[in-house]
Amino acid sequence: MHAVNRRAARVAARCLVVPLAVAPLLLAAQPAFAHTDLVTGSPAEAASESRPPQTIKLTFSDEMTSRYAKVALTAPDGEQGAAGAPQVTGRTVTLPVKPGLPAGSYTVGYRVVSADGHPVTGSYRFTVEEAAPAPAPTPTPTHTPARTPDASQTPDASATPDPPLPVVAIAGGLFLLAAAGVSVAVTRRRRTRHGS
């Protein structure tokens, strides 16, 4: 009787040893099969923001692949609010937002794939209370038109310029001297003729 009991105890012990040895392996393998989820969003789900955000940031439980990261922001008027493609850094996906968006209810939609190949799809809403201020207009530089010189004030290149005043005075003096010389010569000739 005792031998039978001992044999049964040994069989039972063996049956317990196998599950206990496998249990740590099963527990260690569970995270590998865990589903990738959205951990936080900025703005968060159902949040009420005073102004439209400049970026949408989504942080997931696992690292993301940039190749398959798709994030969209739909404005209250149905227009797309993204200002470019999403950027992936580790577990965080960042989407730039257009400036000047209106107030109202916004929808964030995403479809990303984690580094281990798990796709994650979802969406949520948040509210903006006030529209973004309109950007200040860029001042247009004013150009002063170049003044066109008046034709009447433009000097004529073909016209002969007046000689300087000293040249005129010298020329006039020479002319007077020449005239005086001629007059003296004429007077002497007359006197010579009369004297002869």
mmCIF file of N, CA, C and O in Angstrom, residues 9 18-19 40 43-45 64 66-67 72 74 87 104-106 108 120 127 140 143 151-152 169 182 190-191:
data_model
loop_
_atom_site.group_PDB
_atom_site.id
_atom_site.type_symbol
_atom_site.label_atom_id
_atom_site.label_comp_id
_atom_site.label_asym_id
_atom_site.label_seq_id
_atom_site.Cartn_x
_atom_site.Cartn_y
_atom_site.Cartn_z
ATOM 1 N N ALA A 9 2.692 9.485 -5.701
ATOM 2 C CA ALA A 9 3.253 10.786 -5.335
ATOM 3 C C ALA A 9 4.315 11.212 -6.328
ATOM 4 O O ALA A 9 4.418 12.390 -6.695
ATOM 5 N N VAL A 18 6.669 19.843 -14.747
ATOM 6 C CA VAL A 18 6.639 20.299 -16.142
ATOM 7 C C VAL A 18 5.912 21.634 -16.292
ATOM 8 O O VAL A 18 6.442 22.575 -16.895
ATOM 9 N N PRO A 19 4.669 21.792 -15.741
ATOM 10 C CA PRO A 19 4.005 23.101 -15.870
ATOM 11 C C PRO A 19 4.766 24.232 -15.197
ATOM 12 O O PRO A 19 4.813 25.357 -15.692
ATOM 13 N N THR A 40 -0.604 57.803 -25.452
ATOM 14 C CA THR A 40 -1.025 59.190 -25.229
ATOM 15 C C THR A 40 -1.124 59.935 -26.546
ATOM 16 O O THR A 40 -0.456 59.590 -27.533
ATOM 17 N N PRO A 43 -2.986 67.019 -28.872
ATOM 18 C CA PRO A 43 -3.968 67.077 -27.805
ATOM 19 C C PRO A 43 -4.580 65.699 -27.517
ATOM 20 O O PRO A 43 -4.653 64.846 -28.394
ATOM 21 N N ALA A 44 -5.034 65.534 -26.276
ATOM 22 C CA ALA A 44 -5.586 64.253 -25.862
ATOM 23 C C ALA A 44 -7.016 64.088 -26.367
ATOM 24 O O ALA A 44 -7.658 65.045 -26.825
ATOM 25 N N GLU A 45 -7.504 62.869 -26.285
ATOM 26 C CA GLU A 45 -8.875 62.582 -26.688
ATOM 27 C C GLU A 45 -9.863 63.346 -25.815
ATOM 28 O O GLU A 45 -9.708 63.402 -24.591
ATOM 29 N N MET A 64 7.599 52.654 -33.767
ATOM 30 C CA MET A 64 6.883 52.660 -35.031
ATOM 31 C C MET A 64 7.868 52.647 -36.204
ATOM 32 O O MET A 64 9.021 53.055 -36.078
ATOM 33 N N SER A 66 8.643 54.346 -39.761
ATOM 34 C CA SER A 66 8.289 55.591 -40.441
ATOM 35 C C SER A 66 7.672 55.346 -41.815
ATOM 36 O O SER A 66 6.909 56.170 -42.318
ATOM 37 N N ARG A 67 7.972 54.228 -42.422
ATOM 38 C CA ARG A 67 7.474 53.959 -43.775
ATOM 39 C C ARG A 67 5.960 53.816 -43.816
ATOM 40 O O ARG A 67 5.320 54.217 -44.789
ATOM 41 N N ALA A 72 -3.708 61.707 -39.944
ATOM 42 C CA ALA A 72 -4.475 62.765 -40.608
ATOM 43 C C ALA A 72 -5.213 63.584 -39.564
ATOM 44 O O ALA A 72 -5.623 63.062 -38.520
ATOM 45 N N THR A 74 -8.489 66.181 -39.456
ATOM 46 C CA THR A 74 -9.620 66.733 -40.202
ATOM 47 C C THR A 74 -10.202 67.904 -39.424
ATOM 48 O O THR A 74 -10.584 67.766 -38.260
ATOM 49 N N GLN A 87 6.234 62.618 -38.889
ATOM 50 C CA GLN A 87 7.613 62.250 -38.592
ATOM 51 C C GLN A 87 7.635 61.270 -37.429
ATOM 52 O O GLN A 87 6.951 61.485 -36.424
ATOM 53 N N GLY A 104 -13.689 74.636 -33.418
ATOM 54 C CA GLY A 104 -14.635 73.552 -33.634
ATOM 55 C C GLY A 104 -14.065 72.203 -33.242
ATOM 56 O O GLY A 104 -13.068 72.113 -32.506
ATOM 57 N N SER A 105 -14.694 71.147 -33.745
ATOM 58 C CA SER A 105 -14.317 69.774 -33.412
ATOM 59 C C SER A 105 -13.374 69.204 -34.469
ATOM 60 O O SER A 105 -13.677 69.240 -35.660
ATOM 61 N N TYR A 106 -12.242 68.670 -34.011
ATOM 62 C CA TYR A 106 -11.233 68.092 -34.891
ATOM 63 C C TYR A 106 -11.167 66.579 -34.692
ATOM 64 O O TYR A 106 -11.433 66.077 -33.598
ATOM 65 N N VAL A 108 -8.619 63.252 -35.217
ATOM 66 C CA VAL A 108 -7.291 62.715 -35.488
ATOM 67 C C VAL A 108 -7.458 61.254 -35.889
ATOM 68 O O VAL A 108 -8.021 60.457 -35.139
ATOM 69 N N VAL A 120 -1.729 49.341 -36.246
ATOM 70 C CA VAL A 120 -2.553 50.004 -35.237
ATOM 71 C C VAL A 120 -3.390 51.051 -35.955
ATOM 72 O O VAL A 120 -2.855 51.936 -36.623
ATOM 73 N N THR A 127 -11.503 69.346 -29.223
ATOM 74 C CA THR A 127 -12.212 70.585 -29.565
ATOM 75 C C THR A 127 -11.290 71.787 -29.414
ATOM 76 O O THR A 127 -10.479 71.848 -28.488
ATOM 77 N N THR A 140 4.228 95.115 -48.432
ATOM 78 C CA THR A 140 4.779 95.108 -49.783
ATOM 79 C C THR A 140 5.737 96.276 -49.941
ATOM 80 O O THR A 140 5.350 97.428 -49.697
ATOM 81 N N HIS A 143 8.415 100.830 -54.355
ATOM 82 C CA HIS A 143 9.548 101.268 -55.171
ATOM 83 C C HIS A 143 9.219 102.626 -55.775
ATOM 84 O O HIS A 143 8.189 102.794 -56.429
ATOM 85 N N ALA A 151 13.124 116.472 -71.438
ATOM 86 C CA ALA A 151 13.869 116.680 -72.684
ATOM 87 C C ALA A 151 14.342 118.112 -72.832
ATOM 88 O O ALA A 151 15.390 118.387 -73.415
ATOM 89 N N SER A 152 13.526 119.074 -72.289
ATOM 90 C CA SER A 152 13.900 120.475 -72.406
ATOM 91 C C SER A 152 15.099 120.810 -71.541
ATOM 92 O O SER A 152 15.802 121.789 -71.782
ATOM 93 N N ALA A 169 37.521 136.991 -73.497
ATOM 94 C CA ALA A 169 38.194 138.276 -73.224
ATOM 95 C C ALA A 169 39.507 138.375 -73.978
ATOM 96 O O ALA A 169 39.850 139.425 -74.557
ATOM 97 N N VAL A 182 45.995 147.800 -87.660
ATOM 98 C CA VAL A 182 45.584 148.093 -89.033
ATOM 99 C C VAL A 182 45.319 149.590 -89.194
ATOM 100 O O VAL A 182 45.694 150.236 -90.182
ATOM 101 N N ARG A 190 48.795 156.960 -95.415
ATOM 102 C CA ARG A 190 48.212 158.209 -95.886
ATOM 103 C C ARG A 190 49.197 159.360 -95.697
ATOM 104 O O ARG A 190 49.353 160.251 -96.543
ATOM 105 N N ARG A 191 49.861 159.412 -94.533
ATOM 106 C CA ARG A 191 50.805 160.497 -94.262
ATOM 107 C C ARG A 191 51.987 160.412 -95.218
ATOM 108 O O ARG A 191 52.529 161.429 -95.706
#
